[in-house]
Amino acid sequence: MNFQTIELKIHLDYSKEELLKKINKKIHIPVKTFEIIRKSLDARGNTPHWLLKIDVNSPPTDFNILSKTLIPITKIQRKKKVVIVGSGPAGLFAGIILIRAGFDVTILERGKEVKERDLDINEIYKTGIINNESNFAFGEGGAGTYSDGKLTSRSKHIKIEKDFILSSMITHGAPREIFSLLHPHVGSDNLKKVVEGIRKEFIDLGGNILFNTQFINFDFSYDNVKNVISSSGFHDCDYLILATGHSATDTYRLLINKGLTFNTKNFALGFRVEHPQALINNALWGVDSLPGVKAGEYRLTSQTDSGSAYSFCMCPGGIIVPAAAKHGSSVVNGMSYYNRDGYFANSAVVTQYNYSKALNREVHALEALDLLQSLEEKYYNVTKSLRVPAMKINDFINSSSGTPIGDTSYQPGVQEMDISELLPRETILPLREGLMDFSRKLKGFNEGNILGLESKTSSPIQVSRTKEGLCQGFNNLYFLGEGSGWAGGIISSGGDGIKGAMDIIRKETGH
Ligand SMILES: Cc1cc2nc3c(=O)[nH]c(=O)nc-3n(C[C@H](O)[C@H](O)[C@H](O)COP(=O)(O)OP(=O)(O)OC[C@H]3O[C@@H](n4cnc5c(N)ncnc54)[C@H](O)[C@@H]3O)c2cc1C
């Protein structure tokens, strides 16, 4: 059988039979099997179509095998104990790698298993009260579990780690297409299954995961962490991995007070914008919908004299959710399901905020955390509830207010007001000019709504560590994933977790 890789164009709502016919026409050899290895939408011009790269007559990829062979793992000789704090992408993927290498691994997770976490999230909607340990940010799978599940990463240095994460996800129930799509997404419905599956694999391999268990402190002497104190007791460890994400401000404060070095950095501040998905589709394609394509996506950037603004984490067909990790704070974010078939589309629109520049002096990491906390509380205190401040984009652009915003996907509701009264002064002009620019690029963008505070796009502080995650001044303390300030997003945080785990294996085995 002759193996070939071919590329072809095909119309949007093609059937399997039509595709097979096209392949046969292109290669003139009998086609026994084929697998799409790359799929991207080309919506430029008058006839949008798919661009496909296809392996013909090769055995279909076995993702279970791939997930076990992609990263060669050397087994350790003498059992060593690793405690990982956090079961988000960074902690979970670090755990899977280390358990395969033969370590004794315990994951401490302050939140609950996905099924129980689901109930607490429903309670947020019912009562308006956030459970401080189990919410959109905290719990099994971390912040990524209730998300759009976009699996893209801007980093070019984690190709193998990315393929490992995708093949593990497919093994645990994610659609195979995430491996071939140019902009893959898995949806919150699939993510919940995937996270449970990875946890079961981790436990089957001998790993230990303690839910409802908050990391409280650790003891160290010189450069060595000796043991960890959690709400469940003491845990001896040879290595400690912190993978706490960037909502765990209590953990940040503890680490700063214990003397870990953190630098402040620019971080993203802004809001969510929301439009009917059909408006976005029309702006992108000139029609309400395209056959065979779920929903249109945009990624917008703008650079003006006053600064930059960009859209981030767009959720086609998604909803806006109350994503704060603490009662009395208000933060929004976006999530969607695999089908992306909701009425609305939302995305973050943010600008980079430099707190040191705003104060004209170098700020301390604790001050950056205080700023964020006070902003999130300020938004909450407008309504003393999860109802968020909201306004029309047009009003924000024109420095006016008062136009009713109409319907939104954000279930707790809104309070119409001028949002420019709430954000730091330096962010307003770049955001305003950015929205004007986006409205020139996408027709009707200015007719959308602005909701709430988007403050969790990136961390305001960054730990001093090696690129593998080893914290400055320590020999066995790693800070991995988004909380470290060196990663952001599911793939990049998971990849950072894998790199940290591989560094520990190298230390123990020399490979
Ligand atoms: C609503 C939403 C939608 C998102 N959508 C996307 C998307 O579509 N694509 C994308 O790439 N990214 C998305 N993100 C961002 C993405 O989820 C994060 O970048 C990623 O989850 C970070 O992974 P992490 O493992 O570093 O940290 P996290 O996922 O934040 O996990 C940290 C874990 O540590 C636990 N923890 C914290 N402190 C302690 C403690 N003291 N003791 C014990 N446990 C602790 C937490 O409970 C949590 O489970 C979204 C985020 C949100 C909130």
Coordinates of C-alpha atoms and ligand atoms in Angstrom, one line a residue:
M1 CA 0.0 0.0 0.0
N2 CA 1.4 3.4 -1.0
F3 CA 1.5 6.0 1.8
Q4 CA 1.1 9.6 0.7
T5 CA 0.5 13.0 2.3
I6 CA -1.7 15.2 0.2
E7 CA -3.2 18.7 0.4
L8 CA -6.6 19.7 -1.0
K9 CA -9.4 22.2 -0.9
I10 CA -13.0 21.2 -0.3
H11 CA -16.3 22.9 0.2
L12 CA -17.5 23.5 3.7
D13 CA -20.3 20.9 4.3
Y14 CA -18.6 18.0 2.5
S15 CA -19.5 14.4 3.2
K16 CA -17.0 11.6 3.8
E17 CA -17.9 10.1 0.4
E18 CA -17.2 13.4 -1.4
L19 CA -13.9 13.7 0.4
L20 CA -12.9 10.1 -0.6
K21 CA -13.9 10.8 -4.2
K22 CA -11.6 13.9 -4.2
I23 CA -8.7 12.0 -2.7
N24 CA -9.1 9.2 -5.3
K25 CA -9.1 11.8 -8.1
K26 CA -6.0 13.4 -6.7
I27 CA -3.7 10.4 -6.2
H28 CA -4.8 7.7 -8.7
I29 CA -4.0 4.8 -6.3
P30 CA -6.4 2.7 -4.4
V31 CA -7.3 4.5 -1.1
K32 CA -7.7 2.1 1.8
T33 CA -7.5 4.5 4.7
F34 CA -7.1 8.2 5.2
E35 CA -6.8 10.6 8.1
I36 CA -7.0 14.4 8.2
I37 CA -3.9 15.7 9.9
R38 CA -4.4 19.4 9.4
K39 CA -7.7 21.3 8.9
S40 CA -8.1 25.0 8.5
L41 CA -10.9 27.3 7.4
D42 CA -10.1 29.7 4.5
A43 CA -12.9 32.3 4.6
R44 CA -11.2 34.8 2.4
G45 CA -12.8 35.5 -0.9
N46 CA -16.3 34.6 -2.1
T47 CA -16.3 30.9 -1.6
P48 CA -15.1 29.9 1.9
H49 CA -13.6 26.4 2.0
W50 CA -11.6 24.0 4.1
L51 CA -7.9 23.4 3.5
L52 CA -7.0 19.9 4.4
K53 CA -3.7 18.0 4.8
I54 CA -4.4 14.2 4.6
D55 CA -2.4 11.1 5.3
V56 CA -3.5 8.4 2.8
N57 CA -3.0 4.7 3.4
S58 CA -1.2 5.0 6.7
P59 CA -2.5 3.3 9.8
P60 CA -4.7 5.7 11.8
T61 CA -3.0 7.4 14.7
D62 CA -3.4 5.5 18.0
F63 CA -3.5 8.4 20.5
N64 CA -3.3 6.1 23.5
I65 CA 0.0 4.8 22.3
L66 CA 1.2 8.3 21.2
S67 CA 0.4 9.7 24.6
K68 CA 2.6 7.0 26.2
T69 CA 5.5 7.2 23.8
L70 CA 5.8 10.9 22.7
I71 CA 7.9 11.8 25.7
P72 CA 10.5 9.2 26.6
I73 CA 10.5 8.9 30.4
T74 CA 13.5 7.4 32.2
K75 CA 12.4 5.4 35.3
I76 CA 14.0 6.4 38.6
Q77 CA 15.8 3.8 40.7
R78 CA 15.0 4.9 44.2
K79 CA 11.5 6.1 45.1
K80 CA 11.3 9.8 45.8
K81 CA 8.3 11.7 47.1
V82 CA 6.8 14.7 45.2
V83 CA 4.0 16.8 46.5
I84 CA 2.2 18.8 43.8
V85 CA -0.2 21.7 44.8
G86 CA -3.0 22.2 42.3
S87 CA -4.8 19.9 39.8
G88 CA -5.0 22.4 37.0
P89 CA -3.2 21.6 33.7
A90 CA 0.2 22.3 35.1
G91 CA -0.2 20.1 38.2
L92 CA -2.1 17.3 36.5
F93 CA 0.4 16.9 33.6
A94 CA 3.4 17.2 35.9
G95 CA 1.8 14.4 38.0
I96 CA 1.2 12.1 35.0
I97 CA 4.8 12.4 33.9
L98 CA 6.3 11.9 37.4
I99 CA 4.1 8.9 38.3
R100 CA 5.1 7.2 35.0
A101 CA 8.8 7.7 36.0
G102 CA 8.1 5.9 39.3
F103 CA 7.9 8.8 41.8
D104 CA 5.6 8.7 44.8
V105 CA 3.3 11.6 43.8
T106 CA 0.6 13.3 45.9
I107 CA -1.5 16.1 44.5
L108 CA -3.1 18.5 47.0
E109 CA -6.2 20.2 45.6
R110 CA -8.1 22.8 47.7
G111 CA -11.3 22.3 45.6
K112 CA -13.5 19.4 44.8
E113 CA -13.9 16.7 42.2
V114 CA -15.5 17.9 39.0
K115 CA -19.0 16.4 39.8
E116 CA -19.1 18.1 43.2
R117 CA -17.6 21.3 41.8
D118 CA -20.5 21.4 39.3
L119 CA -22.9 21.6 42.3
D120 CA -21.0 24.5 43.8
I121 CA -21.0 26.3 40.5
N122 CA -24.8 25.9 40.3
E123 CA -25.0 27.3 43.8
I124 CA -23.2 30.5 42.7
Y125 CA -26.0 31.1 40.3
K126 CA -28.7 30.2 42.8
T127 CA -27.4 32.2 45.8
G128 CA -24.9 34.7 44.3
I129 CA -22.4 33.4 46.9
I130 CA -19.0 32.1 45.8
N131 CA -17.6 29.1 47.8
N132 CA -14.0 30.3 48.4
E133 CA -12.6 26.7 47.7
S134 CA -14.8 25.5 44.9
N135 CA -15.7 27.8 42.1
F136 CA -14.9 28.7 38.5
A137 CA -11.2 29.0 39.4
F138 CA -10.6 26.4 42.1
G139 CA -11.3 22.6 41.9
E140 CA -10.4 19.6 39.8
G141 CA -8.8 20.5 36.5
G142 CA -8.2 24.1 37.7
A143 CA -9.4 27.2 35.9
G144 CA -9.4 25.5 32.5
T145 CA -12.2 23.0 33.4
Y146 CA -15.0 25.6 32.9
S147 CA -13.6 27.3 29.8
D148 CA -13.9 27.4 26.1
G149 CA -11.1 24.9 26.0
K150 CA -9.2 26.6 23.3
L151 CA -6.0 24.5 22.9
T152 CA -3.8 27.0 21.2
S153 CA -0.5 28.4 22.4
R154 CA 1.6 31.3 21.2
S155 CA 4.8 29.6 22.5
K156 CA 6.8 27.8 19.7
H157 CA 8.9 25.9 22.3
I158 CA 6.4 23.3 23.5
K159 CA 5.5 21.3 20.3
I160 CA 6.1 17.9 21.9
E161 CA 4.4 18.9 25.1
K162 CA 1.4 20.2 23.2
D163 CA 1.1 17.0 21.2
F164 CA 1.4 15.0 24.4
I165 CA -1.4 17.0 26.0
L166 CA -3.7 16.7 23.0
S167 CA -3.1 13.0 22.6
S168 CA -3.8 12.5 26.4
M169 CA -7.0 14.5 26.0
I170 CA -8.1 12.4 23.0
T171 CA -7.3 9.2 24.9
H172 CA -9.7 10.4 27.6
G173 CA -12.6 11.4 25.4
A174 CA -11.8 14.6 23.5
P175 CA -12.6 14.6 19.8
R176 CA -9.8 13.5 17.5
E177 CA -10.1 16.6 15.5
I178 CA -8.3 18.6 18.2
F179 CA -5.1 17.1 16.8
S180 CA -5.7 18.4 13.2
L181 CA -7.6 21.7 13.6
L182 CA -5.5 24.8 13.3
H183 CA -7.5 26.4 16.1
P184 CA -8.6 23.4 18.2
H185 CA -11.1 23.8 21.0
V186 CA -12.6 21.1 23.2
G187 CA -15.4 22.8 25.1
S188 CA -16.2 22.6 28.8
D189 CA -18.5 19.6 28.4
N190 CA -15.6 17.5 27.0
L191 CA -13.1 19.0 29.4
K192 CA -14.9 17.7 32.5
K193 CA -14.8 14.1 31.1
V194 CA -11.1 14.6 30.1
V195 CA -10.1 15.9 33.5
E196 CA -11.8 13.0 35.3
G197 CA -10.2 10.5 32.9
I198 CA -6.7 11.9 33.5
R199 CA -7.3 11.8 37.3
K200 CA -8.3 8.1 37.0
E201 CA -5.2 7.3 34.9
F202 CA -3.0 9.0 37.5
I203 CA -4.6 7.1 40.4
D204 CA -4.4 3.7 38.5
L205 CA -0.7 4.3 38.1
G206 CA -0.4 4.7 41.9
G207 CA -0.8 8.5 42.3
N208 CA -2.6 10.0 45.3
I209 CA -4.9 13.0 45.0
L210 CA -6.3 14.7 48.0
F211 CA -9.3 17.0 47.3
N212 CA -10.6 19.5 49.8
T213 CA -7.0 19.9 50.9
Q214 CA -5.5 23.3 51.0
F215 CA -1.7 23.8 50.9
I216 CA -1.0 26.1 53.9
N217 CA 2.8 26.2 54.4
F218 CA 6.1 24.4 54.0
D219 CA 9.2 23.9 56.1
F220 CA 12.7 24.3 54.6
S221 CA 16.3 24.4 55.6
Y222 CA 18.8 26.2 53.5
D223 CA 17.8 25.5 49.9
N224 CA 15.7 22.4 50.6
V225 CA 12.0 22.0 51.2
K226 CA 11.5 19.3 53.9
N227 CA 7.8 19.0 54.3
V228 CA 4.5 20.5 53.4
I229 CA 1.7 21.5 55.8
S230 CA -1.8 21.2 54.4
S231 CA -5.3 21.3 55.8
S232 CA -5.0 17.5 55.9
G233 CA -1.8 17.4 57.9
F234 CA 2.0 17.0 57.2
H235 CA 3.4 15.6 54.0
D236 CA 7.1 14.7 53.7
C237 CA 8.6 15.4 50.3
D238 CA 11.8 15.3 48.3
Y239 CA 10.3 17.8 45.8
L240 CA 7.5 20.4 46.1
I241 CA 5.8 21.6 42.9
L242 CA 3.5 24.6 43.3
A243 CA 0.9 24.7 40.4
T244 CA -1.6 27.0 42.1
G245 CA -2.7 29.2 39.2
H246 CA -3.0 32.9 39.5
S247 CA -6.2 33.2 41.5
A248 CA -4.5 31.7 44.7
T249 CA -3.5 35.1 46.1
D250 CA -3.3 33.6 49.6
T251 CA -0.5 31.3 48.3
Y252 CA 1.2 34.2 46.6
R253 CA 1.2 36.2 49.8
L254 CA 2.6 33.2 51.8
L255 CA 5.4 32.7 49.3
I256 CA 6.3 36.4 49.2
N257 CA 6.4 36.5 53.0
K258 CA 8.6 33.4 53.1
G259 CA 11.2 35.2 51.0
L260 CA 10.6 33.8 47.5
T261 CA 11.5 36.5 44.9
F262 CA 8.7 37.8 42.8
N263 CA 9.0 40.6 40.2
T264 CA 6.1 42.7 39.1
K265 CA 5.3 42.8 35.4
N266 CA 2.8 44.4 32.9
F267 CA -0.5 42.6 33.1
A268 CA -3.7 42.7 31.2
L269 CA -6.7 44.7 32.4
G270 CA -10.0 45.4 30.7
F271 CA -13.5 43.8 30.3
R272 CA -15.5 41.3 28.4
V273 CA -17.3 42.4 25.3
E274 CA -20.3 40.5 24.0
H275 CA -22.2 40.4 20.7
P276 CA -24.8 38.2 19.0
Q277 CA -22.8 35.5 17.3
A278 CA -24.7 36.2 14.0
L279 CA -23.3 39.8 14.1
I280 CA -19.8 38.5 14.3
N281 CA -20.4 35.9 11.6
N282 CA -21.8 38.6 9.3
A283 CA -18.8 40.8 10.0
L284 CA -16.4 38.0 9.2
W285 CA -18.2 36.2 6.4
G286 CA -21.1 38.4 5.2
V287 CA -23.7 35.8 6.2
D288 CA -25.3 34.6 9.4
S289 CA -23.7 31.2 9.3
L290 CA -21.6 28.9 7.1
P291 CA -22.6 25.3 6.6
G292 CA -20.2 22.9 8.4
V293 CA -18.6 25.7 10.4
K294 CA -19.7 26.1 14.1
A295 CA -19.2 29.8 14.7
G296 CA -16.9 32.6 13.6
E297 CA -13.9 33.6 15.7
Y298 CA -11.9 36.8 15.8
R299 CA -8.5 37.8 17.2
L300 CA -8.0 41.5 17.1
T301 CA -5.1 43.8 18.0
S302 CA -4.6 47.5 17.9
Q303 CA -1.6 49.7 18.5
T304 CA -2.0 53.4 18.9
D305 CA 0.1 56.2 20.4
S306 CA -1.8 55.7 23.7
G307 CA -0.9 52.0 23.9
S308 CA -2.1 48.6 22.7
A309 CA -5.3 46.8 23.1
Y310 CA -6.2 43.2 22.0
S311 CA -9.0 40.7 22.2
F312 CA -8.2 37.5 24.1
C313 CA -9.8 34.2 24.9
M314 CA -12.7 34.6 22.4
C315 CA -15.6 32.2 23.2
P316 CA -17.8 31.8 20.0
G317 CA -21.3 30.7 21.0
G318 CA -20.3 31.0 24.6
I319 CA -21.4 32.6 27.8
I320 CA -19.9 35.1 30.3
V321 CA -19.3 33.6 33.7
P322 CA -18.6 34.9 37.3
A323 CA -15.0 33.7 37.6
A324 CA -13.9 35.2 40.9
A325 CA -12.2 32.8 43.4
K326 CA -13.5 34.6 46.4
H327 CA -16.8 35.9 47.7
G328 CA -16.9 39.7 47.7
S329 CA -14.9 39.9 44.5
S330 CA -16.1 40.3 40.9
V331 CA -14.3 39.0 37.8
V332 CA -15.7 37.8 34.6
N333 CA -14.4 35.3 32.1
G334 CA -15.9 33.2 29.2
M335 CA -16.7 29.6 28.6
S336 CA -18.5 27.5 25.9
Y337 CA -19.5 24.0 25.1
Y338 CA -18.0 21.9 22.3
N339 CA -20.9 22.8 19.8
R340 CA -20.4 26.5 20.3
D341 CA -24.0 27.0 19.4
G342 CA -25.1 29.7 21.9
Y343 CA -26.7 32.9 20.8
F344 CA -23.8 35.2 21.9
A345 CA -20.0 35.5 21.3
N346 CA -17.8 37.0 23.9
S347 CA -14.1 37.9 24.4
A348 CA -11.8 39.8 26.7
V349 CA -10.7 43.2 25.5
V350 CA -7.6 44.2 27.5
T351 CA -4.6 46.5 27.5
Q352 CA -1.3 46.0 29.2
Y353 CA -1.1 47.9 32.5
N354 CA 2.2 48.9 34.0
Y355 CA 1.6 49.7 37.6
S356 CA 5.1 50.8 38.3
K357 CA 4.9 53.3 35.5
A358 CA 1.5 54.6 36.7
L359 CA 3.0 55.2 40.2
N360 CA 6.3 56.4 38.8
R361 CA 8.2 54.1 41.1
E362 CA 9.0 50.4 41.3
V363 CA 6.1 48.6 43.0
H364 CA 6.4 45.6 45.2
A365 CA 4.7 42.3 44.3
L366 CA 2.4 42.6 47.3
E367 CA 1.3 46.0 46.1
A368 CA 0.4 44.5 42.7
L369 CA -1.7 41.9 44.4
D370 CA -3.4 44.5 46.6
L371 CA -4.2 46.6 43.5
L372 CA -5.9 43.6 41.8
Q373 CA -7.8 42.7 44.9
S374 CA -9.1 46.2 45.5
L375 CA -10.2 46.4 41.8
E376 CA -12.1 43.1 42.1
E377 CA -13.7 44.3 45.3
K378 CA -14.5 47.7 43.8
Y379 CA -16.4 46.0 41.0
Y380 CA -18.3 43.7 43.5
N381 CA -19.2 46.7 45.7
V382 CA -20.9 48.5 42.9
T383 CA -23.9 46.2 43.4
K384 CA -22.8 44.2 46.5
S385 CA -23.5 41.2 44.3
L386 CA -22.3 39.3 41.2
R387 CA -24.4 41.6 39.0
V388 CA -21.7 43.4 37.0
P389 CA -21.2 46.9 35.8
A390 CA -22.0 47.0 32.0
M391 CA -22.4 49.5 29.2
K392 CA -22.6 49.7 25.4
I393 CA -19.3 49.7 23.5
N394 CA -20.6 52.8 21.5
D395 CA -21.1 54.7 24.8
F396 CA -17.6 53.8 26.0
I397 CA -16.1 55.0 22.7
N398 CA -18.1 58.2 22.8
S399 CA -17.4 58.9 26.5
S400 CA -21.1 58.8 27.2
S401 CA -23.4 56.4 29.0
G402 CA -27.0 55.5 29.6
T403 CA -28.0 53.4 26.5
P404 CA -29.7 50.2 27.8
I405 CA -27.6 47.1 27.0
G406 CA -30.4 44.7 26.4
D407 CA -29.9 40.9 26.6
T408 CA -26.7 39.2 27.7
S409 CA -25.6 35.7 28.4
Y410 CA -24.3 36.7 31.9
Q411 CA -26.8 35.1 34.2
P412 CA -26.3 37.0 37.5
G413 CA -27.3 40.2 35.6
V414 CA -25.9 43.7 35.1
Q415 CA -25.9 47.2 36.5
E416 CA -25.7 49.8 33.7
M417 CA -23.0 52.4 34.4
D418 CA -19.9 54.1 33.0
I419 CA -17.2 51.5 33.3
S420 CA -14.4 54.1 32.7
E421 CA -15.1 55.3 36.3
L422 CA -13.9 51.9 37.6
L423 CA -10.7 51.0 35.7
P424 CA -7.3 52.7 36.2
R425 CA -7.2 56.0 34.3
E426 CA -4.2 54.8 32.1
T427 CA -6.2 51.9 30.6
I428 CA -9.1 54.0 29.3
L429 CA -7.6 55.6 26.2
P430 CA -5.9 52.4 24.8
L431 CA -9.1 50.5 25.4
R432 CA -11.3 53.2 23.8
E433 CA -9.0 53.5 20.8
G434 CA -8.7 49.8 20.5
L435 CA -12.5 49.4 20.4
M436 CA -12.7 52.1 17.7
D437 CA -10.1 50.2 15.7
F438 CA -11.9 46.9 16.2
S439 CA -15.1 48.5 15.0
R440 CA -13.4 49.5 11.8
K441 CA -12.2 46.0 11.3
L442 CA -15.4 44.1 12.2
K443 CA -18.6 45.8 11.1
G444 CA -21.0 46.3 14.0
F445 CA -18.4 45.6 16.7
N446 CA -19.3 49.0 18.3
E447 CA -22.9 47.8 18.8
G448 CA -21.9 45.2 21.4
N449 CA -21.8 45.3 25.2
I450 CA -19.1 45.7 27.7
L451 CA -19.4 43.7 30.9
G452 CA -17.5 43.5 34.2
L453 CA -13.8 43.3 35.0
E454 CA -11.3 41.1 33.1
S455 CA -8.3 40.9 35.3
K456 CA -7.2 37.3 35.1
T457 CA -5.8 37.2 31.6
S458 CA -2.2 37.3 32.9
S459 CA -0.5 37.3 36.3
P460 CA 0.7 40.7 37.7
I461 CA 3.7 39.0 39.3
Q462 CA 6.4 36.6 38.2
V463 CA 8.5 34.3 40.4
S464 CA 12.3 34.2 39.9
R465 CA 13.0 30.7 38.6
T466 CA 14.9 28.8 35.9
K467 CA 13.1 28.1 32.6
E468 CA 12.4 24.6 34.0
G469 CA 10.6 26.1 37.0
L470 CA 13.2 25.7 39.8
C471 CA 12.7 28.7 42.2
Q472 CA 15.7 30.9 42.9
G473 CA 17.4 29.9 46.1
F474 CA 15.9 26.4 46.2
N475 CA 17.1 23.0 45.1
N476 CA 13.7 21.2 45.1
L477 CA 11.0 23.8 44.9
Y478 CA 9.3 24.3 41.6
F479 CA 6.6 26.9 40.7
L480 CA 4.9 25.8 37.4
G481 CA 2.0 27.0 35.3
E482 CA 0.2 30.2 35.1
G483 CA 0.7 31.2 38.8
S484 CA 4.5 31.4 38.2
G485 CA 3.9 34.2 35.8
W486 CA 5.8 32.3 33.1
A487 CA 2.9 30.6 31.4
G488 CA -0.7 31.3 30.5
G489 CA -3.5 29.1 29.0
I490 CA -4.2 25.4 29.1
I491 CA -1.5 24.3 26.7
S492 CA 1.2 26.6 27.9
S493 CA 0.6 25.9 31.6
G494 CA 0.3 22.1 31.0
G495 CA 3.5 22.3 28.9
D496 CA 5.3 24.2 31.7
G497 CA 4.1 21.4 34.1
I498 CA 5.6 18.8 31.9
K499 CA 8.9 20.6 31.5
G500 CA 9.2 21.0 35.3
A501 CA 8.5 17.3 35.8
M502 CA 11.1 16.3 33.2
D503 CA 13.7 18.5 35.0
I504 CA 13.1 16.6 38.2
I505 CA 13.5 13.3 36.4
R506 CA 16.8 14.6 34.9
K507 CA 18.0 15.5 38.3
E508 CA 17.3 12.0 39.6
T509 CA 18.4 10.0 36.6
G510 CA 20.9 12.1 34.7
H511 CA 18.7 11.7 31.6
Ligands
LIG1 C1 -13.5 30.8 32.7 C2 -12.1 30.6 32.1 C3 -12.0 30.3 30.7 C4 -10.7 30.1 30.2 N1 -10.6 29.7 28.9 C5 -9.4 29.3 28.4 C6 -9.3 28.7 27.1 O1 -10.3 28.6 26.4 N2 -8.1 28.3 26.7 C7 -7.0 28.4 27.4 O2 -5.9 28.0 27.0 N3 -7.0 28.9 28.7 C8 -8.2 29.3 29.2 N4 -8.3 29.8 30.5 C9 -7.1 30.0 31.2 C10 -6.6 28.6 31.7 O3 -7.7 28.0 32.4 C11 -5.4 28.7 32.7 O4 -4.4 29.4 32.0 C12 -4.9 27.4 33.1 O5 -5.9 26.6 33.7 C13 -3.8 27.6 34.1 O6 -3.3 26.3 34.5 P1 -2.6 26.1 35.9 O7 -2.5 24.6 36.1 O8 -1.3 26.9 35.9 O9 -3.5 26.7 37.0 P2 -5.0 26.5 37.4 O10 -5.8 25.9 36.2 O11 -5.5 27.8 37.9 O12 -5.0 25.5 38.5 C14 -4.6 25.8 39.8 C15 -5.2 24.8 40.8 O13 -4.6 24.9 42.0 C16 -5.5 24.8 43.1 N5 -5.0 25.5 44.2 C17 -4.7 26.9 44.3 N6 -4.2 27.2 45.5 C18 -4.2 26.0 46.2 C19 -3.8 25.7 47.5 N7 -3.3 26.7 48.4 N8 -3.9 24.5 47.9 C20 -4.4 23.5 47.1 N9 -4.8 23.7 45.8 C21 -4.7 25.0 45.4 C22 -6.8 25.4 42.5 O14 -7.9 25.0 43.1 C23 -6.7 25.0 41.0 O15 -7.4 23.8 40.8 C24 -9.6 30.1 31.0 C25 -9.7 30.5 32.4 C26 -10.9 30.7 32.9 C27 -11.1 31.1 34.4

